[in-house]
Amino acid sequence: MARVSPDTIRLYEKRGLLARPRRTAGGYRQYGPETIERVRLVRRALALGFTLEELRVVLTARDGGQAPCRVVRTLAAEKLESVERRIDELVALRDQIRRVLTDWDGRLAHTPRGQRAGLLHALAELVPEGGTSPLIPGRRRTREGR
C-alpha cells in the first residue's frame, strides 16, 4: 500500500523514521494506517533532496511534541541553493562544451578525411585545468583526470 519494498520499510525502521511495529505470534510485522502516511511523507521529502538522517532528526523532534517547521524550512532552502548552484555549474559546462564543439568543427573542416584532427589533444588549449566537475559533485578535476 505504501508502494515501497519490505527492505525499504525495514531500512526506515532501522534509521528511526518508523516506529517498531507490533508483531504477531509468528513474528510478522503489523503496521497501522499511520505507517503508510509516514512512508509517503518520507518518500516526498526524499524526492526534494532531504536525507534520511535529516528526516530522522526532524521526525523525532516532531514525534516528541516539538515543532521543527523552521528547521524544515531552512533545510529546504539549503536544498534549493544547492540545486541552483548545480544548475549554474551545468550551464557553464554546457557553454564550455558548445565552445569546444565550435572549435572542433573548425578543426575538422580543415582536416582531410582519414587524418587526425587532434580533437582530444586540443582540449589542453580549450579547457582550463582544475576546478570542479559539475557532473560529479564534489569531485575535483586534476591533470591526471582523477
mmCIF file of N, CA, C and O in Angstrom, residues 1-23 29-43 46 52-63:
data_model
loop_
_atom_site.group_PDB
_atom_site.id
_atom_site.type_symbol
_atom_site.label_atom_id
_atom_site.label_comp_id
_atom_site.label_asym_id
_atom_site.label_seq_id
_atom_site.Cartn_x
_atom_site.Cartn_y
_atom_site.Cartn_z
ATOM 1 N N MET A 1 0.811 -1.201 0.000
ATOM 2 C CA MET A 1 0.000 0.000 0.000
ATOM 3 C C MET A 1 0.852 1.261 0.000
ATOM 4 O O MET A 1 0.442 2.281 -0.527
ATOM 5 N N ALA A 2 2.032 1.182 0.590
ATOM 6 C CA ALA A 2 2.920 2.348 0.630
ATOM 7 C C ALA A 2 3.775 2.443 -0.622
ATOM 8 O O ALA A 2 4.507 3.413 -0.810
ATOM 9 N N ARG A 3 3.699 1.432 -1.463
ATOM 10 C CA ARG A 3 4.433 1.389 -2.732
ATOM 11 C C ARG A 3 5.947 1.437 -2.571
ATOM 12 O O ARG A 3 6.649 2.091 -3.340
ATOM 13 N N VAL A 4 6.425 0.754 -1.546
ATOM 14 C CA VAL A 4 7.857 0.568 -1.341
ATOM 15 C C VAL A 4 8.079 -0.899 -0.978
ATOM 16 O O VAL A 4 7.147 -1.605 -0.584
ATOM 17 N N SER A 5 9.304 -1.326 -1.085
ATOM 18 C CA SER A 5 9.617 -2.722 -0.799
ATOM 19 C C SER A 5 9.703 -2.970 0.707
ATOM 20 O O SER A 5 9.915 -2.031 1.489
ATOM 21 N N PRO A 6 9.577 -4.217 1.114
ATOM 22 C CA PRO A 6 9.776 -4.547 2.533
ATOM 23 C C PRO A 6 11.159 -4.125 3.038
ATOM 24 O O PRO A 6 11.303 -3.700 4.183
ATOM 25 N N ASP A 7 12.158 -4.204 2.161
ATOM 26 C CA ASP A 7 13.507 -3.769 2.557
ATOM 27 C C ASP A 7 13.522 -2.282 2.881
ATOM 28 O O ASP A 7 14.217 -1.848 3.807
ATOM 29 N N THR A 8 12.772 -1.488 2.122
ATOM 30 C CA THR A 8 12.697 -0.047 2.389
ATOM 31 C C THR A 8 12.055 0.202 3.745
ATOM 32 O O THR A 8 12.545 1.019 4.528
ATOM 33 N N ILE A 9 10.982 -0.523 4.025
ATOM 34 C CA ILE A 9 10.314 -0.378 5.324
ATOM 35 C C ILE A 9 11.282 -0.728 6.449
ATOM 36 O O ILE A 9 11.394 0.004 7.443
ATOM 37 N N ARG A 10 12.011 -1.808 6.289
ATOM 38 C CA ARG A 10 12.982 -2.211 7.328
ATOM 39 C C ARG A 10 14.080 -1.168 7.484
ATOM 40 O O ARG A 10 14.514 -0.870 8.597
ATOM 41 N N LEU A 11 14.527 -0.588 6.362
ATOM 42 C CA LEU A 11 15.548 0.459 6.435
ATOM 43 C C LEU A 11 15.014 1.669 7.198
ATOM 44 O O LEU A 11 15.703 2.218 8.065
ATOM 45 N N TYR A 12 13.800 2.084 6.896
ATOM 46 C CA TYR A 12 13.217 3.226 7.592
ATOM 47 C C TYR A 12 13.072 2.941 9.084
ATOM 48 O O TYR A 12 13.283 3.826 9.914
ATOM 49 N N GLU A 13 12.712 1.716 9.431
ATOM 50 C CA GLU A 13 12.642 1.336 10.851
ATOM 51 C C GLU A 13 14.026 1.428 11.486
ATOM 52 O O GLU A 13 14.192 2.017 12.560
ATOM 53 N N LYS A 14 15.004 0.858 10.801
ATOM 54 C CA LYS A 14 16.377 0.839 11.326
ATOM 55 C C LYS A 14 16.922 2.250 11.511
ATOM 56 O O LYS A 14 17.633 2.527 12.476
ATOM 57 N N ARG A 15 16.580 3.161 10.607
ATOM 58 C CA ARG A 15 17.067 4.544 10.678
ATOM 59 C C ARG A 15 16.245 5.423 11.615
ATOM 60 O O ARG A 15 16.522 6.601 11.767
ATOM 61 N N GLY A 16 15.211 4.878 12.207
ATOM 62 C CA GLY A 16 14.421 5.635 13.167
ATOM 63 C C GLY A 16 13.345 6.508 12.557
ATOM 64 O O GLY A 16 12.824 7.397 13.223
ATOM 65 N N LEU A 17 12.992 6.250 11.307
ATOM 66 C CA LEU A 17 11.939 7.026 10.652
ATOM 67 C C LEU A 17 10.556 6.451 10.913
ATOM 68 O O LEU A 17 9.553 7.163 10.809
ATOM 69 N N LEU A 18 10.518 5.174 11.201
ATOM 70 C CA LEU A 18 9.266 4.497 11.516
ATOM 71 C C LEU A 18 9.395 3.834 12.876
ATOM 72 O O LEU A 18 10.456 3.285 13.204
ATOM 73 N N ALA A 19 8.297 3.855 13.619
ATOM 74 C CA ALA A 19 8.281 3.168 14.910
ATOM 75 C C ALA A 19 8.323 1.664 14.671
ATOM 76 O O ALA A 19 7.879 1.169 13.628
ATOM 77 N N ARG A 20 8.869 0.954 15.625
ATOM 78 C CA ARG A 20 8.873 -0.505 15.530
ATOM 79 C C ARG A 20 7.423 -0.984 15.566
ATOM 80 O O ARG A 20 6.657 -0.584 16.432
ATOM 81 N N PRO A 21 7.042 -1.836 14.633
ATOM 82 C CA PRO A 21 5.647 -2.291 14.594
ATOM 83 C C PRO A 21 5.389 -3.406 15.606
ATOM 84 O O PRO A 21 6.325 -4.030 16.113
ATOM 85 N N ARG A 22 4.101 -3.603 15.853
ATOM 86 C CA ARG A 22 3.726 -4.763 16.668
ATOM 87 C C ARG A 22 4.060 -6.007 15.861
ATOM 88 O O ARG A 22 4.155 -5.965 14.632
ATOM 89 N N ARG A 23 4.203 -7.107 16.581
ATOM 90 C CA ARG A 23 4.496 -8.388 15.925
ATOM 91 C C ARG A 23 3.401 -9.393 16.259
ATOM 92 O O ARG A 23 2.853 -9.391 17.357
ATOM 93 N N ARG A 29 5.464 -8.552 11.124
ATOM 94 C CA ARG A 29 5.220 -7.158 11.487
ATOM 95 C C ARG A 29 3.772 -6.778 11.154
ATOM 96 O O ARG A 29 3.274 -7.148 10.094
ATOM 97 N N GLN A 30 3.169 -5.981 12.022
ATOM 98 C CA GLN A 30 1.828 -5.465 11.769
ATOM 99 C C GLN A 30 1.896 -3.946 11.805
ATOM 100 O O GLN A 30 2.238 -3.365 12.828
ATOM 101 N N TYR A 31 1.547 -3.332 10.684
ATOM 102 C CA TYR A 31 1.619 -1.887 10.563
ATOM 103 C C TYR A 31 0.227 -1.279 10.605
ATOM 104 O O TYR A 31 -0.714 -1.835 10.041
ATOM 105 N N GLY A 32 0.136 -0.127 11.218
ATOM 106 C CA GLY A 32 -1.119 0.607 11.237
ATOM 107 C C GLY A 32 -1.197 1.528 10.036
ATOM 108 O O GLY A 32 -0.206 1.740 9.324
ATOM 109 N N PRO A 33 -2.366 2.117 9.785
ATOM 110 C CA PRO A 33 -2.527 3.007 8.630
ATOM 111 C C PRO A 33 -1.622 4.238 8.701
ATOM 112 O O PRO A 33 -1.264 4.812 7.672
ATOM 113 N N GLU A 34 -1.217 4.644 9.893
ATOM 114 C CA GLU A 34 -0.333 5.804 10.024
ATOM 115 C C GLU A 34 1.037 5.541 9.393
ATOM 116 O O GLU A 34 1.715 6.464 8.957
ATOM 117 N N THR A 35 1.413 4.278 9.317
ATOM 118 C CA THR A 35 2.705 3.930 8.715
ATOM 119 C C THR A 35 2.713 4.266 7.233
ATOM 120 O O THR A 35 3.714 4.755 6.705
ATOM 121 N N ILE A 36 1.601 4.021 6.565
ATOM 122 C CA ILE A 36 1.523 4.324 5.128
ATOM 123 C C ILE A 36 1.722 5.819 4.910
ATOM 124 O O ILE A 36 2.501 6.229 4.037
ATOM 125 N N GLU A 37 1.057 6.634 5.690
ATOM 126 C CA GLU A 37 1.207 8.087 5.546
ATOM 127 C C GLU A 37 2.625 8.524 5.869
ATOM 128 O O GLU A 37 3.178 9.403 5.211
ATOM 129 N N ARG A 38 3.230 7.916 6.872
ATOM 130 C CA ARG A 38 4.594 8.267 7.252
ATOM 131 C C ARG A 38 5.565 7.913 6.125
ATOM 132 O O ARG A 38 6.444 8.699 5.781
ATOM 133 N N VAL A 39 5.393 6.751 5.519
ATOM 134 C CA VAL A 39 6.257 6.338 4.407
ATOM 135 C C VAL A 39 6.080 7.294 3.234
ATOM 136 O O VAL A 39 7.062 7.716 2.617
ATOM 137 N N ARG A 40 4.852 7.660 2.940
ATOM 138 C CA ARG A 40 4.615 8.601 1.838
ATOM 139 C C ARG A 40 5.252 9.950 2.128
ATOM 140 O O ARG A 40 5.826 10.583 1.236
ATOM 141 N N LEU A 41 5.174 10.405 3.365
ATOM 142 C CA LEU A 41 5.821 11.666 3.755
ATOM 143 C C LEU A 41 7.336 11.570 3.531
ATOM 144 O O LEU A 41 7.942 12.474 2.955
ATOM 145 N N VAL A 42 7.922 10.472 3.973
ATOM 146 C CA VAL A 42 9.373 10.277 3.811
ATOM 147 C C VAL A 42 9.733 10.272 2.331
ATOM 148 O O VAL A 42 10.693 10.933 1.918
ATOM 149 N N ARG A 43 8.966 9.570 1.517
ATOM 150 C CA ARG A 43 9.273 9.491 0.084
ATOM 151 C C ARG A 43 9.188 10.865 -0.581
ATOM 152 O O ARG A 43 10.015 11.209 -1.419
ATOM 153 N N LEU A 46 12.251 12.840 0.528
ATOM 154 C CA LEU A 46 13.449 12.354 -0.163
ATOM 155 C C LEU A 46 13.488 12.878 -1.598
ATOM 156 O O LEU A 46 14.558 13.222 -2.107
ATOM 157 N N LEU A 52 17.913 10.830 4.748
ATOM 158 C CA LEU A 52 17.275 10.031 5.790
ATOM 159 C C LEU A 52 17.647 10.546 7.175
ATOM 160 O O LEU A 52 16.806 10.594 8.073
ATOM 161 N N GLU A 53 18.887 10.965 7.353
ATOM 162 C CA GLU A 53 19.310 11.480 8.656
ATOM 163 C C GLU A 53 18.595 12.785 8.994
ATOM 164 O O GLU A 53 18.163 12.978 10.132
ATOM 165 N N GLU A 54 18.469 13.677 8.027
ATOM 166 C CA GLU A 54 17.730 14.922 8.272
ATOM 167 C C GLU A 54 16.293 14.618 8.672
ATOM 168 O O GLU A 54 15.745 15.209 9.611
ATOM 169 N N LEU A 55 15.685 13.678 7.955
ATOM 170 C CA LEU A 55 14.308 13.313 8.268
ATOM 171 C C LEU A 55 14.197 12.658 9.643
ATOM 172 O O LEU A 55 13.241 12.907 10.372
ATOM 173 N N ARG A 56 15.169 11.847 9.994
ATOM 174 C CA ARG A 56 15.156 11.216 11.316
ATOM 175 C C ARG A 56 15.142 12.276 12.404
ATOM 176 O O ARG A 56 14.330 12.227 13.332
ATOM 177 N N VAL A 57 16.012 13.270 12.277
ATOM 178 C CA VAL A 57 16.097 14.329 13.290
ATOM 179 C C VAL A 57 14.785 15.099 13.367
ATOM 180 O O VAL A 57 14.240 15.323 14.452
ATOM 181 N N VAL A 58 14.254 15.486 12.220
ATOM 182 C CA VAL A 58 13.025 16.285 12.187
ATOM 183 C C VAL A 58 11.835 15.480 12.709
ATOM 184 O O VAL A 58 11.050 15.965 13.527
ATOM 185 N N LEU A 59 11.710 14.240 12.241
ATOM 186 C CA LEU A 59 10.559 13.433 12.652
ATOM 187 C C LEU A 59 10.633 13.039 14.126
ATOM 188 O O LEU A 59 9.601 12.965 14.805
ATOM 189 N N THR A 60 11.838 12.812 14.627
ATOM 190 C CA THR A 60 11.993 12.517 16.052
ATOM 191 C C THR A 60 11.562 13.714 16.883
ATOM 192 O O THR A 60 10.864 13.568 17.886
ATOM 193 N N ALA A 61 11.957 14.902 16.453
ATOM 194 C CA ALA A 61 11.542 16.122 17.160
ATOM 195 C C ALA A 61 10.026 16.268 17.097
ATOM 196 O O ALA A 61 9.378 16.551 18.110
ATOM 197 N N ARG A 62 9.467 16.071 15.925
ATOM 198 C CA ARG A 62 8.012 16.206 15.763
ATOM 199 C C ARG A 62 7.269 15.178 16.612
ATOM 200 O O ARG A 62 6.295 15.506 17.287
ATOM 201 N N ASP A 63 7.749 13.945 16.591
ATOM 202 C CA ASP A 63 7.113 12.891 17.390
ATOM 203 C C ASP A 63 7.224 13.183 18.886
ATOM 204 O O ASP A 63 6.389 12.737 19.670
#
